[in-house]
Amino acid sequence: MTLSLIIPAHDEETTIGRCLESLLADAHEDEFEVVVVCNGCTDRTVDVARSFEPGATVIEINRASKYLALREGDRRASGFPRFYIDADVITSAQAVRDVATVLRSGKAAVAAPRLRVDVSGRPWYVRSYYRLWTRLPYAENGMVGTGFYALSEAGRSRFDEFPDIIADDQFVLSRFDETERCSVGSAEFVVAAPRDWRSLIYKKTRAYTGNRQLEERFGSQGARQPGGRSAWMNLVRRHPSLLPSVPVYVLVSVVAEARSRRQVRRRDFGTWERDVSTRLAKNDGRIVAQGADTAPPRLPAR
């Protein structure tokens, strides 16, 4: 049976090409049904995605909305297992095959490859943050989500449409207990770390706000990333070499939490704060970034 890959894309002209190229480079003919749902795009995302036809089917919807893009992708897709992949992810056809094998075996209902965060060329504070974050239990042990997850046909039957929420991956995660989830060790996907402080804060604020929205909408069924104080403190006790990363990790968490609480108080669940630094082209060696109300960290230079 053909595998279905759904890729929502909003203004991803700088990322969608490498995403599709990495997925289709070694794919066999008619092995994958790739559905790219361009939602509310104002750049060249559609043109870039269509350059991969007929290997990918490109759909356009007018509204910039990830959950509507996921719904539309589900309506158009026909195969299982079904993969939901962000447009800024880099992975391979073999990674997709490995995850599909696990899901078809019945060992799990939802699965994903191992996550690797690319921090090459990033400022010291970004590298420091992810040095600790990627060692947390959430990131190392059976993580599903963060840009790439797949469902068996039985797994997809656990819910109807994707709800109007920020954290679709955490919503999916919350539908399954630990025995039904699997992080496939033989497979990997790569996401690029933010290039600057603002983008890192935006990314983490969205994660916190998404989790709060989940709790509010679904109560005890909502999932929270196990990356709180006890998680990182226990990790550092076991691995003292991570201690230098603690100040940055805590500062990012405090700032992002504060911004998230402010958004929740304003009932602002519609603002989609994302890492723009990895999506913009370089200009004279510098990344052109949008403004933000958050200043860089006042920590010693390294």
mmCIF file of C-alpha atoms in Angstrom:
data_model
loop_
_atom_site.group_PDB
_atom_site.id
_atom_site.type_symbol
_atom_site.label_atom_id
_atom_site.label_comp_id
_atom_site.label_asym_id
_atom_site.label_seq_id
_atom_site.Cartn_x
_atom_site.Cartn_y
_atom_site.Cartn_z
ATOM 1 C CA MET A 1 0.000 0.000 0.000
ATOM 2 C CA THR A 2 1.250 3.498 -0.850
ATOM 3 C CA LEU A 3 2.390 5.613 2.065
ATOM 4 C CA SER A 4 0.817 9.054 2.393
ATOM 5 C CA LEU A 5 2.952 12.032 3.381
ATOM 6 C CA ILE A 6 1.168 15.280 4.260
ATOM 7 C CA ILE A 7 3.274 18.435 4.361
ATOM 8 C CA PRO A 8 1.593 21.705 5.419
ATOM 9 C CA ALA A 9 3.520 24.716 4.146
ATOM 10 C CA HIS A 10 2.998 28.405 4.855
ATOM 11 C CA ASP A 11 5.561 30.773 3.289
ATOM 12 C CA GLU A 12 8.220 28.072 3.137
ATOM 13 C CA GLU A 13 9.909 28.907 -0.167
ATOM 14 C CA THR A 14 13.370 28.569 1.417
ATOM 15 C CA THR A 15 12.668 25.217 3.091
ATOM 16 C CA ILE A 16 10.102 23.232 1.090
ATOM 17 C CA GLY A 17 12.563 22.445 -1.700
ATOM 18 C CA ARG A 18 15.139 20.793 0.544
ATOM 19 C CA CYS A 19 12.377 18.974 2.435
ATOM 20 C CA LEU A 20 10.941 17.439 -0.734
ATOM 21 C CA GLU A 21 14.357 16.771 -2.225
ATOM 22 C CA SER A 22 15.468 14.853 0.878
ATOM 23 C CA LEU A 23 12.253 12.793 0.887
ATOM 24 C CA LEU A 24 12.094 12.004 -2.816
ATOM 25 C CA ALA A 25 15.772 11.594 -3.696
ATOM 26 C CA ASP A 26 15.763 7.824 -3.100
ATOM 27 C CA ALA A 27 12.039 7.132 -3.327
ATOM 28 C CA HIS A 28 10.817 4.483 -5.724
ATOM 29 C CA GLU A 29 8.256 5.296 -8.359
ATOM 30 C CA ASP A 30 4.781 5.571 -6.824
ATOM 31 C CA GLU A 31 6.161 4.556 -3.408
ATOM 32 C CA PHE A 32 4.923 7.706 -1.676
ATOM 33 C CA GLU A 33 1.801 9.786 -2.046
ATOM 34 C CA VAL A 34 3.119 13.235 -1.155
ATOM 35 C CA VAL A 35 0.514 15.948 -0.540
ATOM 36 C CA VAL A 36 1.859 19.465 -0.015
ATOM 37 C CA VAL A 37 -0.822 21.798 1.321
ATOM 38 C CA CYS A 38 0.238 25.391 0.742
ATOM 39 C CA ASN A 39 -1.839 27.530 3.085
ATOM 40 C CA GLY A 40 -2.095 31.297 2.791
ATOM 41 C CA CYS A 41 1.255 31.582 1.034
ATOM 42 C CA THR A 42 2.464 34.993 -0.111
ATOM 43 C CA ASP A 43 5.867 33.888 -1.401
ATOM 44 C CA ARG A 44 7.090 31.294 -3.942
ATOM 45 C CA THR A 45 6.246 28.212 -1.859
ATOM 46 C CA VAL A 46 3.711 26.974 -4.414
ATOM 47 C CA ASP A 47 6.104 27.395 -7.343
ATOM 48 C CA VAL A 48 8.936 25.603 -5.576
ATOM 49 C CA ALA A 49 6.685 22.743 -4.482
ATOM 50 C CA ARG A 50 5.226 22.340 -7.984
ATOM 51 C CA SER A 51 8.705 21.943 -9.409
ATOM 52 C CA PHE A 52 8.636 18.484 -7.760
ATOM 53 C CA GLU A 53 5.494 17.354 -9.596
ATOM 54 C CA PRO A 54 4.481 14.628 -10.348
ATOM 55 C CA GLY A 55 6.376 13.296 -7.322
ATOM 56 C CA ALA A 56 4.293 15.611 -5.140
ATOM 57 C CA THR A 57 0.717 16.827 -5.390
ATOM 58 C CA VAL A 58 0.400 20.508 -4.517
ATOM 59 C CA ILE A 59 -2.818 21.909 -3.067
ATOM 60 C CA GLU A 60 -3.537 25.552 -2.268
ATOM 61 C CA ILE A 61 -5.892 26.915 0.369
ATOM 62 C CA ASN A 62 -6.375 30.625 0.940
ATOM 63 C CA ARG A 63 -6.139 30.763 4.716
ATOM 64 C CA ALA A 64 -2.835 30.538 6.582
ATOM 65 C CA SER A 65 -3.764 27.747 8.980
ATOM 66 C CA LYS A 66 -1.855 24.600 9.839
ATOM 67 C CA TYR A 67 -4.843 22.724 11.231
ATOM 68 C CA LEU A 68 -6.874 23.471 8.071
ATOM 69 C CA ALA A 69 -3.901 22.327 5.989
ATOM 70 C CA LEU A 70 -3.729 19.072 7.952
ATOM 71 C CA ARG A 71 -7.450 18.522 7.480
ATOM 72 C CA GLU A 72 -7.218 19.170 3.756
ATOM 73 C CA GLY A 73 -4.231 16.865 3.483
ATOM 74 C CA ASP A 74 -6.175 14.117 5.236
ATOM 75 C CA ARG A 75 -9.071 14.560 2.825
ATOM 76 C CA ARG A 76 -6.768 14.197 -0.169
ATOM 77 C CA ALA A 77 -4.556 11.407 1.161
ATOM 78 C CA SER A 78 -5.491 7.753 0.657
ATOM 79 C CA GLY A 79 -2.651 5.647 2.071
ATOM 80 C CA PHE A 80 -1.431 4.330 5.399
ATOM 81 C CA PRO A 81 0.669 4.618 7.411
ATOM 82 C CA ARG A 82 0.122 8.359 7.193
ATOM 83 C CA PHE A 83 2.941 10.799 7.816
ATOM 84 C CA TYR A 84 2.668 14.435 8.913
ATOM 85 C CA ILE A 85 5.878 16.309 8.202
ATOM 86 C CA ASP A 86 6.707 19.994 8.634
ATOM 87 C CA ALA A 87 8.094 21.775 5.598
ATOM 88 C CA ASP A 88 11.362 22.681 7.343
ATOM 89 C CA VAL A 89 12.240 19.054 8.167
ATOM 90 C CA ILE A 90 15.057 17.204 6.421
ATOM 91 C CA THR A 91 14.792 13.429 6.345
ATOM 92 C CA SER A 92 15.035 10.548 3.875
ATOM 93 C CA ALA A 93 12.941 7.996 2.069
ATOM 94 C CA GLN A 94 14.631 5.277 4.120
ATOM 95 C CA ALA A 95 13.618 6.974 7.365
ATOM 96 C CA VAL A 96 10.016 6.975 6.167
ATOM 97 C CA ARG A 97 10.281 3.292 5.246
ATOM 98 C CA ASP A 98 11.735 2.377 8.659
ATOM 99 C CA VAL A 99 8.925 4.156 10.502
ATOM 100 C CA ALA A 100 6.324 2.569 8.237
ATOM 101 C CA THR A 101 7.754 -0.884 8.975
ATOM 102 C CA VAL A 102 7.289 -0.360 12.712
ATOM 103 C CA LEU A 103 3.721 0.865 12.282
ATOM 104 C CA ARG A 104 2.774 -1.964 9.944
ATOM 105 C CA SER A 105 4.147 -4.505 12.403
ATOM 106 C CA GLY A 106 1.632 -3.389 15.011
ATOM 107 C CA LYS A 107 4.358 -2.615 17.555
ATOM 108 C CA ALA A 108 3.159 0.988 17.742
ATOM 109 C CA ALA A 109 0.241 3.108 16.594
ATOM 110 C CA VAL A 110 2.221 6.347 16.349
ATOM 111 C CA ALA A 111 5.920 6.663 15.591
ATOM 112 C CA ALA A 112 8.649 9.016 14.463
ATOM 113 C CA PRO A 113 12.350 8.916 13.680
ATOM 114 C CA ARG A 114 14.926 10.173 16.165
ATOM 115 C CA LEU A 115 15.277 13.941 16.180
ATOM 116 C CA ARG A 116 18.585 15.641 15.479
ATOM 117 C CA VAL A 117 18.814 19.398 15.984
ATOM 118 C CA ASP A 118 21.345 21.019 13.670
ATOM 119 C CA VAL A 119 23.168 23.682 15.705
ATOM 120 C CA SER A 120 26.065 24.214 13.296
ATOM 121 C CA GLY A 121 26.985 27.882 12.993
ATOM 122 C CA ARG A 122 24.623 28.901 15.778
ATOM 123 C CA PRO A 123 25.487 31.337 18.599
ATOM 124 C CA TRP A 124 26.878 29.804 21.788
ATOM 125 C CA TYR A 125 23.647 30.347 23.721
ATOM 126 C CA VAL A 126 21.577 28.448 21.127
ATOM 127 C CA ARG A 127 24.044 25.568 21.170
ATOM 128 C CA SER A 128 24.016 25.613 24.957
ATOM 129 C CA TYR A 129 20.223 25.510 25.157
ATOM 130 C CA TYR A 130 19.911 22.535 22.828
ATOM 131 C CA ARG A 131 22.788 20.717 24.449
ATOM 132 C CA LEU A 132 20.571 20.335 27.511
ATOM 133 C CA TRP A 133 17.171 20.160 25.812
ATOM 134 C CA THR A 134 18.126 17.304 23.506
ATOM 135 C CA ARG A 135 19.154 15.224 26.529
ATOM 136 C CA LEU A 136 15.814 15.567 28.315
ATOM 137 C CA PRO A 137 13.686 12.397 28.577
ATOM 138 C CA TYR A 138 11.130 13.916 26.193
ATOM 139 C CA ALA A 139 13.736 14.331 23.482
ATOM 140 C CA GLU A 140 15.601 11.066 24.010
ATOM 141 C CA ASN A 141 13.040 8.467 25.008
ATOM 142 C CA GLY A 142 10.224 7.720 22.616
ATOM 143 C CA MET A 143 9.561 11.266 21.470
ATOM 144 C CA VAL A 144 6.907 11.642 18.809
ATOM 145 C CA GLY A 145 6.308 14.996 17.218
ATOM 146 C CA THR A 146 8.386 18.187 16.842
ATOM 147 C CA GLY A 147 7.866 18.270 13.102
ATOM 148 C CA PHE A 148 7.508 14.610 12.127
ATOM 149 C CA TYR A 149 5.085 11.925 13.254
ATOM 150 C CA ALA A 150 3.267 9.053 11.567
ATOM 151 C CA LEU A 151 0.110 7.108 12.355
ATOM 152 C CA SER A 152 -1.062 3.647 11.464
ATOM 153 C CA GLU A 153 -4.587 3.359 10.110
ATOM 154 C CA ALA A 154 -5.774 2.219 13.536
ATOM 155 C CA GLY A 155 -3.880 5.076 15.163
ATOM 156 C CA ARG A 156 -5.437 7.654 12.869
ATOM 157 C CA SER A 157 -8.898 6.372 13.831
ATOM 158 C CA ARG A 158 -8.326 7.599 17.406
ATOM 159 C CA PHE A 159 -9.567 11.062 16.515
ATOM 160 C CA ASP A 160 -11.713 12.721 13.883
ATOM 161 C CA GLU A 161 -10.428 15.994 12.455
ATOM 162 C CA PHE A 162 -7.376 17.852 13.673
ATOM 163 C CA PRO A 163 -8.637 20.411 16.193
ATOM 164 C CA ASP A 164 -8.081 24.151 15.916
ATOM 165 C CA ILE A 165 -5.020 24.225 18.168
ATOM 166 C CA ILE A 166 -1.376 25.237 18.006
ATOM 167 C CA ALA A 167 0.255 21.984 19.116
ATOM 168 C CA ASP A 168 -1.024 19.346 16.687
ATOM 169 C CA ASP A 169 1.913 17.068 17.513
ATOM 170 C CA GLN A 170 1.248 17.189 21.250
ATOM 171 C CA PHE A 171 -2.448 16.591 20.617
ATOM 172 C CA VAL A 172 -1.603 13.452 18.664
ATOM 173 C CA LEU A 173 0.878 12.366 21.326
ATOM 174 C CA SER A 174 -1.816 12.668 23.983
ATOM 175 C CA ARG A 175 -4.059 10.185 22.169
ATOM 176 C CA PHE A 176 -1.653 7.314 22.933
ATOM 177 C CA ASP A 177 0.015 5.897 26.004
ATOM 178 C CA GLU A 178 3.732 5.123 26.185
ATOM 179 C CA THR A 179 3.296 1.505 25.067
ATOM 180 C CA GLU A 180 1.701 2.697 21.806
ATOM 181 C CA ARG A 181 4.415 5.193 20.855
ATOM 182 C CA CYS A 182 7.784 4.514 19.317
ATOM 183 C CA SER A 183 10.889 6.496 18.424
ATOM 184 C CA VAL A 184 12.536 4.508 15.634
ATOM 185 C CA GLY A 185 16.246 4.306 16.351
ATOM 186 C CA SER A 186 17.272 3.386 12.808
ATOM 187 C CA ALA A 187 15.714 6.540 11.360
ATOM 188 C CA GLU A 188 16.507 10.223 11.791
ATOM 189 C CA PHE A 189 15.088 13.588 10.888
ATOM 190 C CA VAL A 190 16.808 16.943 11.182
ATOM 191 C CA VAL A 191 15.467 20.336 12.158
ATOM 192 C CA ALA A 192 17.538 23.494 12.111
ATOM 193 C CA ALA A 193 18.035 25.303 15.403
ATOM 194 C CA PRO A 194 17.094 29.006 15.528
ATOM 195 C CA ARG A 195 19.861 31.381 14.505
ATOM 196 C CA ASP A 196 19.191 34.063 17.086
ATOM 197 C CA TRP A 197 17.719 34.789 20.502
ATOM 198 C CA ARG A 198 14.414 36.206 19.243
ATOM 199 C CA SER A 199 13.635 33.163 17.146
ATOM 200 C CA LEU A 200 14.533 30.787 19.972
ATOM 201 C CA ILE A 201 12.153 32.643 22.294
ATOM 202 C CA TYR A 202 9.395 32.645 19.660
ATOM 203 C CA LYS A 203 9.771 28.907 19.162
ATOM 204 C CA LYS A 204 9.652 28.081 22.860
ATOM 205 C CA THR A 205 6.804 30.536 23.549
ATOM 206 C CA ARG A 206 4.693 28.770 20.953
ATOM 207 C CA ALA A 207 5.446 25.417 22.599
ATOM 208 C CA TYR A 208 4.365 26.651 26.041
ATOM 209 C CA THR A 209 1.253 28.351 24.682
ATOM 210 C CA GLY A 210 0.326 25.264 22.710
ATOM 211 C CA ASN A 211 0.586 23.084 25.812
ATOM 212 C CA ARG A 212 -1.571 25.485 27.834
ATOM 213 C CA GLN A 213 -4.163 25.525 25.093
ATOM 214 C CA LEU A 214 -4.178 21.714 25.065
ATOM 215 C CA GLU A 215 -4.734 21.557 28.811
ATOM 216 C CA GLU A 216 -7.518 24.088 28.554
ATOM 217 C CA ARG A 217 -9.267 22.296 25.685
ATOM 218 C CA PHE A 218 -8.703 18.684 26.668
ATOM 219 C CA GLY A 219 -7.990 18.751 30.396
ATOM 220 C CA SER A 220 -6.087 15.758 31.730
ATOM 221 C CA GLN A 221 -5.963 14.274 28.236
ATOM 222 C CA GLY A 222 -3.728 17.077 27.042
ATOM 223 C CA ALA A 223 -0.015 16.298 26.856
ATOM 224 C CA ARG A 224 2.746 18.369 28.373
ATOM 225 C CA GLN A 225 6.358 18.054 27.442
ATOM 226 C CA PRO A 226 8.225 16.553 30.408
ATOM 227 C CA GLY A 227 10.856 19.267 30.357
ATOM 228 C CA GLY A 228 10.037 21.017 33.621
ATOM 229 C CA ARG A 229 12.299 21.795 36.527
ATOM 230 C CA SER A 230 12.467 18.278 37.930
ATOM 231 C CA ALA A 231 13.365 16.834 34.521
ATOM 232 C CA TRP A 232 16.354 19.053 33.842
ATOM 233 C CA MET A 233 17.535 19.036 37.451
ATOM 234 C CA ASN A 234 17.569 15.241 37.528
ATOM 235 C CA LEU A 235 19.374 15.211 34.200
ATOM 236 C CA VAL A 236 22.075 17.600 35.406
ATOM 237 C CA ARG A 237 22.573 15.581 38.598
ATOM 238 C CA ARG A 238 23.287 12.527 36.458
ATOM 239 C CA HIS A 239 25.386 14.465 33.947
ATOM 240 C CA PRO A 240 27.228 17.343 35.675
ATOM 241 C CA SER A 241 28.893 18.288 32.382
ATOM 242 C CA LEU A 242 25.545 19.854 31.410
ATOM 243 C CA LEU A 243 25.691 22.340 34.282
ATOM 244 C CA PRO A 244 27.072 25.206 32.122
ATOM 245 C CA SER A 245 23.920 24.970 29.966
ATOM 246 C CA VAL A 246 21.565 25.522 32.894
ATOM 247 C CA PRO A 247 21.626 29.369 32.974
ATOM 248 C CA VAL A 248 20.667 29.629 29.306
ATOM 249 C CA TYR A 249 18.050 26.885 29.560
ATOM 250 C CA VAL A 250 16.444 28.502 32.603
ATOM 251 C CA LEU A 251 16.523 31.996 31.102
ATOM 252 C CA VAL A 252 14.879 30.827 27.869
ATOM 253 C CA SER A 253 12.256 28.922 29.853
ATOM 254 C CA VAL A 254 11.455 31.877 32.123
ATOM 255 C CA VAL A 255 11.161 34.385 29.273
ATOM 256 C CA ALA A 256 9.117 32.045 27.086
ATOM 257 C CA GLU A 257 6.829 31.094 29.984
ATOM 258 C CA ALA A 258 6.194 34.746 30.789
ATOM 259 C CA ARG A 259 5.355 35.556 27.171
ATOM 260 C CA SER A 260 3.116 32.500 26.981
ATOM 261 C CA ARG A 261 1.196 33.472 30.111
ATOM 262 C CA ARG A 262 0.648 36.927 28.631
ATOM 263 C CA GLN A 263 -0.709 35.421 25.420
ATOM 264 C CA VAL A 264 -3.050 33.135 27.346
ATOM 265 C CA ARG A 265 -4.353 36.026 29.449
ATOM 266 C CA ARG A 266 -5.114 37.873 26.214
ATOM 267 C CA ARG A 267 -6.731 34.701 24.804
ATOM 268 C CA ASP A 268 -4.275 35.000 21.947
ATOM 269 C CA PHE A 269 -4.098 31.512 20.458
ATOM 270 C CA GLY A 270 -4.139 32.765 16.884
ATOM 271 C CA THR A 271 -0.673 34.304 16.722
ATOM 272 C CA TRP A 272 1.685 31.763 15.198
ATOM 273 C CA GLU A 273 5.136 32.662 16.462
ATOM 274 C CA ARG A 274 7.757 30.691 14.608
ATOM 275 C CA ASP A 275 11.455 30.666 13.951
ATOM 276 C CA VAL A 276 11.823 33.034 11.008
ATOM 277 C CA SER A 277 15.619 33.048 11.189
ATOM 278 C CA THR A 278 15.948 29.648 9.515
ATOM 279 C CA ARG A 279 13.510 30.588 6.762
ATOM 280 C CA LEU A 280 15.053 33.833 5.536
ATOM 281 C CA ALA A 281 17.856 34.159 3.065
ATOM 282 C CA LYS A 282 21.195 35.572 4.103
ATOM 283 C CA ASN A 283 21.922 39.177 3.238
ATOM 284 C CA ASP A 284 25.615 40.067 3.146
ATOM 285 C CA GLY A 285 26.346 37.264 5.571
ATOM 286 C CA ARG A 286 23.674 38.334 8.048
ATOM 287 C CA ILE A 287 20.233 36.877 8.621
ATOM 288 C CA VAL A 288 17.429 39.311 7.954
ATOM 289 C CA ALA A 289 14.972 38.859 10.837
ATOM 290 C CA GLN A 290 11.724 40.454 11.853
ATOM 291 C CA GLY A 291 11.618 42.651 14.899
ATOM 292 C CA ALA A 292 10.623 41.386 18.323
ATOM 293 C CA ASP A 293 9.903 42.697 21.771
ATOM 294 C CA THR A 294 12.538 40.425 23.305
ATOM 295 C CA ALA A 295 16.178 41.445 23.656
ATOM 296 C CA PRO A 296 19.141 39.055 23.417
ATOM 297 C CA PRO A 297 20.376 37.520 26.679
ATOM 298 C CA ARG A 298 22.703 39.588 28.852
ATOM 299 C CA LEU A 299 25.172 36.806 29.499
ATOM 300 C CA PRO A 300 28.965 36.743 29.213
ATOM 301 C CA ALA A 301 30.275 36.376 25.669
ATOM 302 C CA ARG A 302 32.098 33.162 24.802
#
